[in-house]
XYZ file of C-alpha atoms in Angstrom:
437
model
C 131.336 98.797 -53.551
C 130.988 95.156 -54.283
C 133.247 92.217 -53.227
C 134.547 89.930 -55.844
C 136.367 86.605 -55.809
C 138.586 85.805 -58.771
C 140.128 82.436 -59.413
C 142.890 82.886 -61.957
C 144.950 80.053 -63.539
C 146.409 79.576 -67.018
C 147.868 76.647 -68.784
C 151.456 77.295 -67.594
C 150.417 77.854 -63.948
C 148.104 74.789 -63.463
C 150.137 73.754 -60.547
C 149.967 77.126 -58.782
C 146.348 78.223 -58.595
C 145.443 81.271 -56.506
C 142.405 83.092 -55.265
C 142.301 86.867 -55.054
C 139.711 88.603 -52.931
C 139.278 92.334 -53.244
C 136.668 95.147 -53.048
C 135.943 97.569 -55.880
C 134.258 100.900 -55.371
C 132.185 100.518 -58.649
C 129.544 98.463 -60.302
C 130.234 95.003 -61.834
C 129.391 96.467 -65.310
C 131.741 99.338 -65.052
C 134.556 97.102 -63.818
C 133.944 94.737 -66.759
C 134.071 97.652 -69.193
C 137.440 98.782 -67.978
C 139.163 95.405 -68.618
C 140.344 94.153 -71.877
C 138.945 91.202 -73.591
C 142.140 89.256 -73.128
C 142.060 89.871 -69.381
C 138.400 88.836 -69.163
C 139.000 85.581 -70.807
C 141.561 84.716 -68.009
C 139.248 85.586 -65.164
C 136.462 83.608 -63.608
C 134.428 86.080 -61.317
C 131.637 85.425 -58.814
C 129.692 88.102 -57.048
C 128.535 87.426 -53.518
C 127.081 89.199 -50.422
C 129.272 89.774 -47.389
C 127.830 88.717 -44.066
C 128.826 90.706 -41.135
C 130.607 88.844 -38.320
C 128.185 90.354 -35.752
C 125.230 88.621 -37.474
C 126.999 85.298 -37.444
C 127.962 85.754 -33.766
C 124.262 86.547 -32.975
C 123.172 83.304 -34.640
C 125.767 81.330 -32.689
C 124.772 82.997 -29.468
C 121.097 82.197 -30.116
C 121.837 78.543 -30.921
C 124.075 77.948 -27.946
C 123.772 80.240 -24.975
C 120.141 81.155 -25.461
C 118.983 77.799 -26.371
C 116.350 76.286 -24.103
C 117.907 72.893 -24.445
C 121.274 73.921 -22.908
C 122.161 71.921 -19.786
C 124.867 74.442 -18.732
C 124.244 78.179 -19.381
C 127.110 80.670 -19.649
C 126.646 83.491 -17.154
C 126.010 87.067 -18.085
C 129.341 88.563 -17.041
C 131.382 85.933 -18.967
C 128.985 86.443 -22.090
C 129.399 90.164 -21.979
C 133.212 89.882 -21.797
C 133.269 87.357 -24.679
C 131.129 89.546 -26.872
C 133.174 92.633 -26.025
C 136.414 90.768 -26.855
C 134.866 89.702 -30.188
C 133.888 93.234 -31.009
C 137.046 95.019 -29.983
C 139.844 92.660 -30.805
C 138.855 89.523 -32.661
C 136.865 89.068 -35.876
C 137.270 85.280 -36.255
C 134.112 83.420 -35.426
C 136.077 80.287 -34.541
C 137.560 82.163 -31.560
C 134.073 82.771 -30.162
C 133.409 79.016 -30.511
C 136.683 78.206 -28.791
C 135.703 80.530 -25.958
C 132.462 78.709 -25.421
C 134.192 75.336 -25.492
C 136.850 76.493 -22.980
C 133.977 77.770 -20.691
C 132.271 74.407 -20.790
C 135.536 72.556 -20.094
C 136.430 74.821 -17.226
C 133.169 74.276 -15.525
C 133.089 70.435 -15.851
C 136.639 69.986 -14.980
C 136.885 72.310 -12.069
C 133.478 72.227 -10.414
C 132.482 69.164 -8.265
C 128.699 70.101 -8.367
C 128.833 69.765 -12.129
C 128.582 66.059 -11.633
C 124.922 66.585 -10.836
C 124.332 67.647 -14.472
C 125.069 64.097 -15.767
C 121.515 62.953 -15.560
C 120.243 60.778 -12.717
C 123.393 59.993 -10.738
C 123.147 57.237 -8.175
C 124.098 57.802 -4.563
C 126.853 55.198 -4.607
C 128.512 56.824 -7.529
C 128.999 60.139 -5.672
C 131.687 60.877 -3.171
C 131.124 62.521 0.315
C 133.161 65.573 -1.180
C 130.427 66.173 -3.766
C 127.808 66.565 -1.160
C 130.097 68.713 1.015
C 130.636 70.891 -2.046
C 126.841 71.314 -2.522
C 126.357 72.225 1.038
C 128.972 74.959 0.704
C 127.136 76.648 -2.145
C 125.523 79.996 -1.467
C 122.256 78.718 -3.146
C 122.202 75.829 -0.530
C 122.447 78.382 2.245
C 119.542 80.240 0.841
C 117.477 77.061 0.559
C 118.256 76.299 4.190
C 117.104 79.764 5.222
C 113.864 79.631 3.141
C 113.199 76.193 4.697
C 113.656 77.487 8.225
C 111.373 80.434 7.585
C 108.753 77.949 6.516
C 109.018 76.249 9.928
C 110.495 72.985 8.550
C 113.476 72.571 10.864
C 113.333 68.798 10.519
C 113.958 69.025 6.754
C 116.873 71.338 7.396
C 118.417 68.721 9.720
C 117.951 66.099 6.930
C 119.551 68.382 4.368
C 122.584 68.854 6.586
C 123.053 65.212 7.694
C 121.477 62.868 5.111
C 123.229 62.620 1.814
C 120.308 60.447 0.415
C 117.707 63.166 1.335
C 120.032 65.826 -0.241
C 120.280 63.846 -3.353
C 116.472 63.554 -3.720
C 116.211 67.290 -3.150
C 118.813 67.997 -5.772
C 117.047 65.930 -8.273
C 113.690 67.663 -7.757
C 115.267 71.186 -7.682
C 117.417 70.409 -10.767
C 114.368 69.977 -13.018
C 112.651 73.075 -11.662
C 115.759 75.166 -11.999
C 116.383 74.118 -15.562
C 112.752 74.820 -16.443
C 113.117 78.349 -14.938
C 116.288 78.986 -16.907
C 114.661 77.719 -20.120
C 111.709 80.228 -19.432
C 114.272 83.036 -19.003
C 115.854 82.205 -22.385
C 112.637 81.869 -24.160
C 111.184 85.065 -22.733
C 114.183 86.869 -24.046
C 113.501 85.518 -27.450
C 109.884 86.554 -27.223
C 110.763 90.132 -26.116
C 113.227 90.345 -28.983
C 110.646 89.157 -31.437
C 108.066 91.672 -30.170
C 110.509 94.490 -30.648
C 111.462 93.380 -34.140
C 107.835 93.105 -35.142
C 107.048 96.602 -33.798
C 110.234 97.939 -35.519
C 111.341 99.645 -32.355
C 114.421 101.833 -32.109
C 117.090 101.507 -31.101
C 117.635 98.013 -32.332
C 118.611 95.934 -29.311
C 120.299 92.600 -30.034
C 119.113 89.268 -28.652
C 122.374 88.844 -26.889
C 121.968 92.083 -25.048
C 118.486 91.266 -23.983
C 119.442 87.767 -22.725
C 122.507 89.188 -20.798
C 120.210 91.611 -18.985
C 117.670 88.857 -18.357
C 120.326 86.532 -16.986
C 121.593 89.223 -14.742
C 118.099 89.597 -13.200
C 117.773 93.209 -14.389
C 114.966 92.708 -17.016
C 111.970 92.811 -14.660
C 110.779 96.351 -14.482
C 113.634 97.590 -16.684
C 113.117 100.708 -18.994
C 113.539 98.430 -22.004
C 110.665 96.209 -21.025
C 108.453 99.140 -19.872
C 109.145 100.949 -23.272
C 108.102 97.745 -25.174
C 104.909 97.199 -23.254
C 103.883 100.885 -23.552
C 104.392 100.584 -27.397
C 101.966 97.703 -27.358
C 99.312 99.693 -25.583
C 99.475 102.269 -28.342
C 99.785 100.255 -31.448
C 97.175 100.491 -34.097
C 95.297 97.473 -35.556
C 97.548 97.008 -38.610
C 100.567 96.664 -36.390
C 98.619 94.415 -34.030
C 98.027 91.987 -36.980
C 101.739 91.701 -37.743
C 102.554 91.280 -33.942
C 100.076 88.446 -33.446
C 101.460 86.662 -36.532
C 105.007 87.020 -35.009
C 103.729 85.799 -31.576
C 101.989 82.780 -33.199
C 105.392 81.604 -34.605
C 106.896 81.898 -31.008
C 104.209 80.016 -29.173
C 105.256 76.593 -27.779
C 105.819 74.650 -24.608
C 107.419 77.699 -22.908
C 105.121 80.358 -24.172
C 101.329 80.028 -24.574
C 99.140 83.172 -24.925
C 96.299 82.104 -27.192
C 97.327 84.048 -30.287
C 94.908 82.222 -32.610
C 91.841 83.264 -30.638
C 93.155 86.804 -30.522
C 93.666 86.756 -34.301
C 90.034 85.585 -34.974
C 88.684 88.369 -32.728
C 90.904 91.051 -34.224
C 89.899 89.947 -37.795
C 86.158 90.223 -36.805
C 86.823 93.813 -35.609
C 88.794 94.865 -38.664
C 86.118 93.492 -41.024
C 83.485 95.551 -39.300
C 85.590 98.692 -39.644
C 83.850 101.051 -42.059
C 86.670 103.592 -42.326
C 90.066 103.293 -44.162
C 92.014 104.246 -41.122
C 93.120 101.465 -38.675
C 91.535 100.857 -35.303
C 93.260 102.704 -32.388
C 93.353 102.259 -28.680
C 92.414 104.697 -26.017
C 96.079 105.085 -25.118
C 97.012 106.365 -28.630
C 98.242 109.919 -28.580
C 95.890 110.791 -31.494
C 92.995 110.365 -29.224
C 94.302 112.969 -26.742
C 93.426 116.565 -27.033
C 94.523 119.642 -25.038
C 92.020 122.168 -23.702
C 93.094 125.662 -22.710
C 91.346 127.563 -19.958
C 92.138 130.860 -18.236
C 91.636 130.969 -14.490
C 92.656 134.109 -12.473
C 94.748 135.374 -15.434
C 96.625 132.044 -15.644
C 96.566 129.793 -18.597
C 95.824 126.107 -17.668
C 96.298 123.108 -20.038
C 94.259 120.000 -19.575
C 94.404 116.780 -21.473
C 91.177 115.182 -22.567
C 90.351 111.833 -24.291
C 88.439 112.026 -27.571
C 85.266 110.138 -27.802
C 85.957 106.512 -29.012
C 83.727 104.564 -31.362
C 82.377 101.209 -30.286
C 84.845 99.454 -32.536
C 87.770 101.358 -31.048
C 86.518 100.510 -27.541
C 86.392 96.756 -28.366
C 89.805 97.066 -29.961
C 91.066 98.729 -26.805
C 89.684 95.974 -24.816
C 91.317 93.377 -27.007
C 94.746 95.051 -26.728
C 94.295 95.460 -23.001
C 93.792 91.664 -22.591
C 96.730 90.850 -24.745
C 98.807 93.362 -22.738
C 97.815 91.737 -19.460
C 98.667 88.206 -20.653
C 102.052 89.284 -22.054
C 102.865 91.311 -18.971
C 102.069 88.409 -16.686
C 104.208 86.154 -18.776
C 107.216 88.409 -18.648
C 106.703 88.997 -14.894
C 106.799 85.312 -14.194
C 109.556 84.379 -16.642
C 112.048 87.181 -16.002
C 113.332 86.004 -12.561
C 116.786 86.389 -11.129
C 118.586 83.106 -12.007
C 121.055 83.576 -9.186
C 118.236 82.857 -6.648
C 117.667 79.352 -7.978
C 119.012 76.313 -6.092
C 122.072 74.879 -7.798
C 122.497 77.932 -9.931
C 126.257 77.492 -9.406
C 126.107 74.127 -11.194
C 123.809 75.323 -13.935
C 125.419 78.639 -14.677
C 129.094 79.092 -15.329
C 130.098 82.785 -14.798
C 133.852 82.748 -13.636
C 135.801 85.343 -15.502
C 139.388 84.688 -14.085
C 140.322 81.506 -15.982
C 138.742 82.743 -19.167
C 140.578 86.049 -19.079
C 143.956 84.426 -18.368
C 143.602 82.211 -21.386
C 141.969 84.578 -23.945
C 143.345 87.897 -22.648
C 146.728 86.761 -21.256
C 149.108 89.352 -19.609
C 152.538 87.626 -19.891
C 154.500 90.823 -18.870
C 152.544 91.020 -15.695
C 152.977 87.295 -14.934
C 156.671 87.445 -15.392
C 157.075 90.600 -13.277
C 155.004 88.990 -10.507
C 157.086 85.837 -10.639
C 160.284 87.681 -10.307
C 159.064 90.061 -7.701
C 157.236 87.466 -5.549
C 158.689 84.007 -6.467
C 156.853 82.311 -3.476
C 153.519 82.857 -5.319
C 154.576 80.357 -8.011
C 157.058 78.226 -6.203
C 155.128 77.678 -3.048
C 158.284 77.073 -0.990
C 158.798 78.269 2.577
C 162.369 79.546 1.938
C 161.088 82.298 -0.342
C 158.095 83.347 1.769
C 158.085 85.958 4.454
C 157.179 85.609 8.183
C 153.570 85.869 9.202
C 152.409 86.805 5.704
C 154.921 89.707 5.345
C 156.881 90.321 2.206
C 160.063 88.196 1.989
C 163.338 90.000 2.204
C 166.093 89.398 -0.306
C 168.007 86.314 0.577
C 170.238 83.723 -1.053
C 167.408 81.061 -1.018
C 165.520 82.990 -3.786
C 166.278 82.348 -7.394
C 169.128 84.523 -8.709
C 167.071 86.164 -11.345
C 164.506 87.143 -8.876
C 167.188 88.770 -6.645
C 168.667 90.699 -9.480
C 165.213 91.882 -10.608
C 164.292 93.154 -7.172
C 167.624 94.907 -6.867
C 166.981 96.544 -10.267
C 163.571 97.770 -9.001
C 165.179 99.320 -5.913
C 167.837 101.187 -8.016
C 167.289 104.517 -9.700
C 167.342 105.504 -13.284
C 171.076 105.232 -13.411
C 172.742 102.024 -12.219
C 176.384 101.319 -11.352
C 177.097 97.762 -12.536
C 179.977 97.426 -10.012
C 177.775 98.411 -7.081
C 175.054 96.068 -8.407
C 177.480 93.134 -8.453
C 178.794 93.868 -4.978
C 175.253 93.966 -3.587
C 174.389 90.802 -5.360
C 177.477 89.100 -4.118
C 176.636 90.167 -0.612
C 173.320 88.410 -0.798
C 173.898 85.365 -3.136
C 177.598 84.790 -2.432
C 179.394 83.863 0.800
C 180.619 87.388 1.583
C 184.108 86.855 0.076
C 184.660 88.956 -3.078
C 187.485 86.786 -4.170
C 185.358 83.792 -4.558
C 183.506 85.111 -7.596
C 183.344 81.700 -9.443
C 181.157 80.257 -6.739
C 178.949 83.268 -6.751
C 178.600 83.087 -10.552
């Protein structure tokens, strides 16, 4: 099947051009043979490849959410919900972009600590409410507890009483927290690149890896252990490809010395006299099973085959690379929620996003009719001491009728319904129907 885009116009339809997009379950040559020459002269065809929307979403996700230059990161729960909504209900890429924009807008318009993301803000430009909002953050409470455990009670007093000292602490911690989040994002890209280079299955997307890393679940996870175990067992030909991929990923956030490792690996490969690639001591091909019979019981024992000097040197090289990469992942994959000012650096609120992009108008209308006080905020519609309000004439007439409808059964007598409504909303006199209406 191939897609085709045909732009058809004739001399008498110059003012009404149209584009027809359709898919044909045949080849372009067979399709052309089945059309007449007159039809072909009126057609202008162009064959192109269709890009899956998932691939485009992954590119957008990598350029925005996973970017190390992002000043505001979208949280894992919100990212997971946006990707699920895109997969299950929406196929338009623009809707994903709108979701990101709305998340940024919601954070900067509704969160006072987001003012701290505007670069070096001076003390006189911040209100006292901004500092009170920072002191109410869970990450600030963790900072105070850690400072007390270190025996610095005087600094705790300054954090609670001095806005100037708190602002200096915020500036210092802001840079450190941003760097930590950038390392988390880049470590997710490194792990994704390693898995792609090793051609591991199942194919895990970068968005899935980043969501797990941003949730603080990547350190010690089965996904990371599986990847690191594959590195221990890989032969020299795969190691060459992996080092080339790692070399392209090295930068300010990731330094492992791949160039020196490549030179050492090249020297070992050149000295290899056999046609088979070099293998490590952890390779399953170097294991052998030995069977022994003891007291009429068969025992199986695993033994390592003797390694050549070149294989031993290669095993040592892979071991050093493994240790460096494992130490990098261990230091980079932290729990972002433990960082100071994580609430200002990460936006992860689902409620406003769900209400806009997954609205429930029926539920909202039913709630407004059943409990009008939740929307009106008036005392006349509310109950006493938090209890549910009883039906009374101060409530809107539509709310009264709806609540009476809920209390009735499957069959409803309209005359009885009117009498009950008149008793609540009217003045008690059945003759004065005009006033009740």
